Coordinates of N, CA and C in Angstrom, one line a residue:
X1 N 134.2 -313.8 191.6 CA 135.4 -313.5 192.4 C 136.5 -313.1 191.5
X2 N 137.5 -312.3 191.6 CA 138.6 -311.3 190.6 C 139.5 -311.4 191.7
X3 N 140.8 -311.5 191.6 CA 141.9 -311.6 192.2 C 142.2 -310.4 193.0
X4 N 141.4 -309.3 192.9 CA 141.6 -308.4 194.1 C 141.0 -309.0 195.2
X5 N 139.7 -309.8 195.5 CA 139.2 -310.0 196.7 C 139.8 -311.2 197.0
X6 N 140.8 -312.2 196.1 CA 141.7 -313.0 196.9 C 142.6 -312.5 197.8
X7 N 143.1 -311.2 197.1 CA 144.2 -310.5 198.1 C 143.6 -310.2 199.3
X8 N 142.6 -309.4 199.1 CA 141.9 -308.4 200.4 C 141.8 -309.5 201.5
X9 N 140.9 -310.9 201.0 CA 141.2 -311.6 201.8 C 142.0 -312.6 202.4
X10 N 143.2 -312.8 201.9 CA 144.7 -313.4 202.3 C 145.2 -312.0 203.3
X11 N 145.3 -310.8 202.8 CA 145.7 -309.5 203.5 C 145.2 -309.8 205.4
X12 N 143.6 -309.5 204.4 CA 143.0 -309.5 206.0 C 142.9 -310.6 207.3
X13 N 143.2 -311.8 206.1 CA 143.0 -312.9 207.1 C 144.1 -312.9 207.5
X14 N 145.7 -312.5 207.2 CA 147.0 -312.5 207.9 C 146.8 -311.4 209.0
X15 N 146.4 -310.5 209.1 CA 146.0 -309.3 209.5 C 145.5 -309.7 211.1
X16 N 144.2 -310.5 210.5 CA 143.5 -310.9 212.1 C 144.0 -311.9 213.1
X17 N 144.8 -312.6 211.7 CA 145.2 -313.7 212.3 C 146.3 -313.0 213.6
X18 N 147.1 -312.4 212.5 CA 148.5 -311.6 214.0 C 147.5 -310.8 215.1
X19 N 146.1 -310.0 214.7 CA 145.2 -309.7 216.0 C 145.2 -310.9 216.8
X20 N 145.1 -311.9 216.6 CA 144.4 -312.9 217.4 C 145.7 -313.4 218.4
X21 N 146.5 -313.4 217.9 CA 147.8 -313.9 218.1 C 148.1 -313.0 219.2
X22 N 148.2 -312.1 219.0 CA 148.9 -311.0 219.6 C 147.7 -310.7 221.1
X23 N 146.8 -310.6 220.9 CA 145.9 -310.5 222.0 C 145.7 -311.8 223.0
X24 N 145.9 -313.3 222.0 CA 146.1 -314.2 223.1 C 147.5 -314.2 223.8
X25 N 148.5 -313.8 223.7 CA 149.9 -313.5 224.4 C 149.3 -312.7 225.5
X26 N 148.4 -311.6 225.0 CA 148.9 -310.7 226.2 C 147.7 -310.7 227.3
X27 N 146.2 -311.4 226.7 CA 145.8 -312.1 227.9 C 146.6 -313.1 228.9
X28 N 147.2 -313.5 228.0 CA 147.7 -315.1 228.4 C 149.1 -314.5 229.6
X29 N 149.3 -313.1 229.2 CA 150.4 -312.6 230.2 C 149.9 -312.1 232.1
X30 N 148.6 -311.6 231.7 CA 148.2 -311.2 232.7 C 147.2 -312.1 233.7
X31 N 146.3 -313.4 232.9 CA 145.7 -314.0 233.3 C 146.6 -315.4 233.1
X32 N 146.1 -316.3 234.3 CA 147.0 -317.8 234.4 C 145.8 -318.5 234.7
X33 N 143.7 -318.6 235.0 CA 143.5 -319.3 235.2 C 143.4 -320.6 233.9
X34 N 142.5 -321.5 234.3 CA 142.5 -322.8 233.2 C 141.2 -322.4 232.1
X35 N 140.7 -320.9 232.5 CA 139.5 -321.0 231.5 C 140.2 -320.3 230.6
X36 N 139.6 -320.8 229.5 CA 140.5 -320.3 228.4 C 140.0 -318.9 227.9
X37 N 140.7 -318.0 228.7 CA 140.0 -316.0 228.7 C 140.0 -315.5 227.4
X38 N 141.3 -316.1 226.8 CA 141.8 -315.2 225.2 C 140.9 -315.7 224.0
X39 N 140.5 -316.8 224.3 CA 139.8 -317.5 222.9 C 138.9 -316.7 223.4
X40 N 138.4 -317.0 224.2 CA 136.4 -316.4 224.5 C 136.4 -314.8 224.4
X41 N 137.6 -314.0 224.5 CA 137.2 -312.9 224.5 C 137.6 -312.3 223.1
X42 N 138.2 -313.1 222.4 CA 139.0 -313.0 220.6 C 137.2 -313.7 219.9
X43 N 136.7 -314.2 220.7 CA 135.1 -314.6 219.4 C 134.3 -313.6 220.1
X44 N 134.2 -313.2 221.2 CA 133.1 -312.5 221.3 C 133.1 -311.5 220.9
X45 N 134.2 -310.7 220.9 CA 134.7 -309.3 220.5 C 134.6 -309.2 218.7
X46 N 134.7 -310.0 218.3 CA 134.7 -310.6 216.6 C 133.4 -310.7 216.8
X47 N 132.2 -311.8 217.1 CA 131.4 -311.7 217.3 C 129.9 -310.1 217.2
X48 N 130.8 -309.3 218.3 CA 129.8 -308.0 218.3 C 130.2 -307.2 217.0
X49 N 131.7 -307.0 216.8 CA 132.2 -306.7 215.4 C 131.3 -307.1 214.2
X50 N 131.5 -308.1 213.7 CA 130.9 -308.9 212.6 C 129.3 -308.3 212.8
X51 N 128.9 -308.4 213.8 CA 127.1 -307.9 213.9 C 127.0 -306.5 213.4
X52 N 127.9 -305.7 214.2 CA 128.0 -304.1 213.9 C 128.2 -304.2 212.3
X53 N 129.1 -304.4 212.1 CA 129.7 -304.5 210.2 C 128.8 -304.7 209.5
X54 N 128.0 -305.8 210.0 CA 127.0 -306.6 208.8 C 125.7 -306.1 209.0
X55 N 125.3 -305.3 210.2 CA 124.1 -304.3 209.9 C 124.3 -303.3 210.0
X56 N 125.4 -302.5 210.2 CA 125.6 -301.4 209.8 C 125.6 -301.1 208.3
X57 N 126.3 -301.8 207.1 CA 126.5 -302.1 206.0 C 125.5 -302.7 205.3
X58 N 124.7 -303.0 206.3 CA 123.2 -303.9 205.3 C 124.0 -305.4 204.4
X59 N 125.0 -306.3 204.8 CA 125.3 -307.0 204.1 C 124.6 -308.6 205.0
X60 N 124.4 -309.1 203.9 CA 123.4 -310.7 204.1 C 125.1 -311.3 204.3
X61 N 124.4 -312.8 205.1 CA 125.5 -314.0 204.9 C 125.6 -314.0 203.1
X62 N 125.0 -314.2 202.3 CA 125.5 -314.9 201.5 C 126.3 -313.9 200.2
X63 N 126.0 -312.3 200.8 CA 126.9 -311.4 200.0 C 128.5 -310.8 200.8
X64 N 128.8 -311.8 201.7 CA 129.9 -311.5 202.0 C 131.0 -311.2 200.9
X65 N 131.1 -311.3 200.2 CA 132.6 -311.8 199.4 C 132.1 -309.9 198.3
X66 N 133.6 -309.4 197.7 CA 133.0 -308.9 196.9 C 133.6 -307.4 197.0
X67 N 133.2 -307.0 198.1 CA 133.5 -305.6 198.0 C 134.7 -305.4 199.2
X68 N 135.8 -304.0 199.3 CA 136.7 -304.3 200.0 C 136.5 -304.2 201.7
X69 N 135.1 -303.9 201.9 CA 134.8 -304.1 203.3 C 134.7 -305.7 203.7
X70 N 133.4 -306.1 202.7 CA 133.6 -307.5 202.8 C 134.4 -308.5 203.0
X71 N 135.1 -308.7 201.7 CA 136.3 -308.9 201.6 C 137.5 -309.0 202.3
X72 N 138.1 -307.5 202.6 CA 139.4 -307.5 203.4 C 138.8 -307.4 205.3
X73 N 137.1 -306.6 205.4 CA 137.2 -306.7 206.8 C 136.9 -307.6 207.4
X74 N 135.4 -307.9 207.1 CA 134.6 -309.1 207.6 C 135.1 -310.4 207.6
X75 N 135.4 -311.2 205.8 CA 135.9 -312.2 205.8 C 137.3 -312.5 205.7
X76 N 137.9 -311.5 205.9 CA 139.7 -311.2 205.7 C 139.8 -311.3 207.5
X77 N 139.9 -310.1 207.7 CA 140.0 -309.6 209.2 C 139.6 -310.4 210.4
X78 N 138.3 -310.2 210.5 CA 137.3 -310.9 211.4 C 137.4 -312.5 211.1
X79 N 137.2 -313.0 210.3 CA 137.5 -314.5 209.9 C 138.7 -314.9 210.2
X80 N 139.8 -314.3 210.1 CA 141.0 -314.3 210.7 C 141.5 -314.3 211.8
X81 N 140.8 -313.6 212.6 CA 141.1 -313.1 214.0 C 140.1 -314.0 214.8
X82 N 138.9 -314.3 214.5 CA 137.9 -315.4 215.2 C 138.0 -316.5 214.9
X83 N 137.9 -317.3 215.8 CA 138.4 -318.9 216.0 C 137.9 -320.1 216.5
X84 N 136.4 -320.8 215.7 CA 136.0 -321.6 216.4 C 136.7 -322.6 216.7
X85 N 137.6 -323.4 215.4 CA 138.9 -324.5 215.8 C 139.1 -324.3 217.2
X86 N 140.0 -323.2 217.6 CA 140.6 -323.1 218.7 C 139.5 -322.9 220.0
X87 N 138.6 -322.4 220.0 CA 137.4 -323.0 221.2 C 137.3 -324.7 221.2
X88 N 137.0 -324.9 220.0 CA 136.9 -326.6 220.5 C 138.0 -327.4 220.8
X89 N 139.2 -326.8 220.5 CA 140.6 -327.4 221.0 C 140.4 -326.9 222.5
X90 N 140.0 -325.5 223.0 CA 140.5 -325.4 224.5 C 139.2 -326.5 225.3
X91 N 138.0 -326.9 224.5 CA 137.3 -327.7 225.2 C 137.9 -328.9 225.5
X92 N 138.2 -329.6 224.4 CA 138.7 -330.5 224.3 C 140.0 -331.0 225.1
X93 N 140.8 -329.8 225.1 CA 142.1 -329.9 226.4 C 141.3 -329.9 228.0
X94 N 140.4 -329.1 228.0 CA 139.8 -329.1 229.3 C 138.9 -330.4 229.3
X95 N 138.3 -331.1 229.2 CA 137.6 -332.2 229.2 C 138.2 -333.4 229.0
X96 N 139.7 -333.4 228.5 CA 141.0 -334.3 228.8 C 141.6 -334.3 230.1
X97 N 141.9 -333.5 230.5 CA 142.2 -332.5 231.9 C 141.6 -333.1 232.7
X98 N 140.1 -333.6 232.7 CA 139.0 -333.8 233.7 C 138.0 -332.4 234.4
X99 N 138.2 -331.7 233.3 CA 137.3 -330.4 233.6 C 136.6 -330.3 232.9
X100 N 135.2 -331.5 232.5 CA 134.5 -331.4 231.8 C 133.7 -330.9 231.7
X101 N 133.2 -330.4 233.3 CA 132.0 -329.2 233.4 C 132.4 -328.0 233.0
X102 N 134.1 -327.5 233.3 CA 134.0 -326.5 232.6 C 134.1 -326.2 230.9
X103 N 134.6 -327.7 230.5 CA 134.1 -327.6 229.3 C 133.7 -327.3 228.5
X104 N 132.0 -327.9 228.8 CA 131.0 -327.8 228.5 C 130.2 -326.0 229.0
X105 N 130.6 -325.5 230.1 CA 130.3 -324.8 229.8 C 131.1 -323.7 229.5
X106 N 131.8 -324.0 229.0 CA 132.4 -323.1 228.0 C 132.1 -323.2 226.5
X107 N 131.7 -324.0 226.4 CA 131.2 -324.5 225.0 C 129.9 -323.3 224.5
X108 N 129.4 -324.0 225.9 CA 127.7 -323.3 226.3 C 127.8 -321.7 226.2
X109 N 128.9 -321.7 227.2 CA 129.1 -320.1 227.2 C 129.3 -319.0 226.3
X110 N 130.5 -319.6 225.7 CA 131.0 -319.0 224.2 C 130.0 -319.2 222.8
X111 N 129.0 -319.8 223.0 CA 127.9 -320.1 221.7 C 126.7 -318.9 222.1
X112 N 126.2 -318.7 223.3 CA 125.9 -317.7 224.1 C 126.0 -316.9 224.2
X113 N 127.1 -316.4 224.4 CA 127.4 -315.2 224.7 C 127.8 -314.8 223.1
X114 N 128.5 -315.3 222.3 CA 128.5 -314.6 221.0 C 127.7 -314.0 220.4
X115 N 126.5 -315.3 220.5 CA 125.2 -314.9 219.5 C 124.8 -313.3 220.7
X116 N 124.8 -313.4 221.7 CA 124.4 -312.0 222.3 C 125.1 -310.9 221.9
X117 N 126.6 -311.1 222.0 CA 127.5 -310.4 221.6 C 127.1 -309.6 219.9
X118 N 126.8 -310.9 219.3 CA 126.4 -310.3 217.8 C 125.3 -309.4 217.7
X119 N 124.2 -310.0 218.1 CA 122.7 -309.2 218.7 C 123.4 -307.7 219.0
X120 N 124.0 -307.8 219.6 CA 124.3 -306.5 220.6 C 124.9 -305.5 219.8
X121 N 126.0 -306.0 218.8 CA 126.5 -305.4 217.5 C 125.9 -305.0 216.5
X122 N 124.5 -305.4 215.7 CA 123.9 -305.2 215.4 C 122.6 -303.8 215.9
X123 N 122.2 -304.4 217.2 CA 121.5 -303.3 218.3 C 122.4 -301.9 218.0
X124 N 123.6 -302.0 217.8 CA 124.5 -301.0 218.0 C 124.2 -300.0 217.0
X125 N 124.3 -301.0 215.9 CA 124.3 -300.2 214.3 C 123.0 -300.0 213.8
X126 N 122.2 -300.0 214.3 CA 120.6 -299.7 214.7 C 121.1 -297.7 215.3
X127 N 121.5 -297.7 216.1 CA 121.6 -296.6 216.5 C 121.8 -295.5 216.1

């Protein structure tokens, strides 16, 4: 590791982070139910991203780091902008709530649908 891909990834990760930020506001403007829309749709969309990236580019989990796609997109960007913390906080507020089934399946849902979502991003970069 060399202090350029510290930047790339401080860069990227402020980067996704304001994506993430900024997209849950303006879900959060148009939608009022109690499922939590903005988280699930901020990992899934990161989710098919990260798939496309990492087979389009031919890059393994364990060579993430390194170069400036890596680096500033994948683990800067995308790591930034996707949010498991914040899925298990919206569980966890719903399941305090007494909405434990939707919870759970949201739990269910969002672990599901990602890994599809990634499949699918990958399928893509196949193409």
């Amino acid at each position: 590791m060399v202090a350029i891909d510290v930047l790339w990834v401080g860069l990227g990760g402020g980067l996704g982070s304001l994506l993430r930020w900024w997209i849950g506001l303006a879900v959060g403007k148009v939608y009022k139910g109690s499922f939590p829309l903005g988280t699930f749709l901020i990992n899934i969309s990161g989710a098919l991203l990260i798939g496309y990236l990492s087979t389009l580019f031919n890059i393994e989990w364990h060579h993430r780091y390194g170069s400036f796609l890596n680096s500033a997109v994948i683990t800067g960007v995308l790591g930034g902008y996707t949010t498991f913390s914040s899925m298990q906080l919206d569980a966890a507020k719903l399941a305090s709530a007494g909405a434990r089934m939707m919870a759970g399946g949201y739990l269910i849902l969002s672990v599901l649908t990602g890994l599809l979502a990634a499949a699918f991003g990958a399928w893509l970069a196949y193409l």
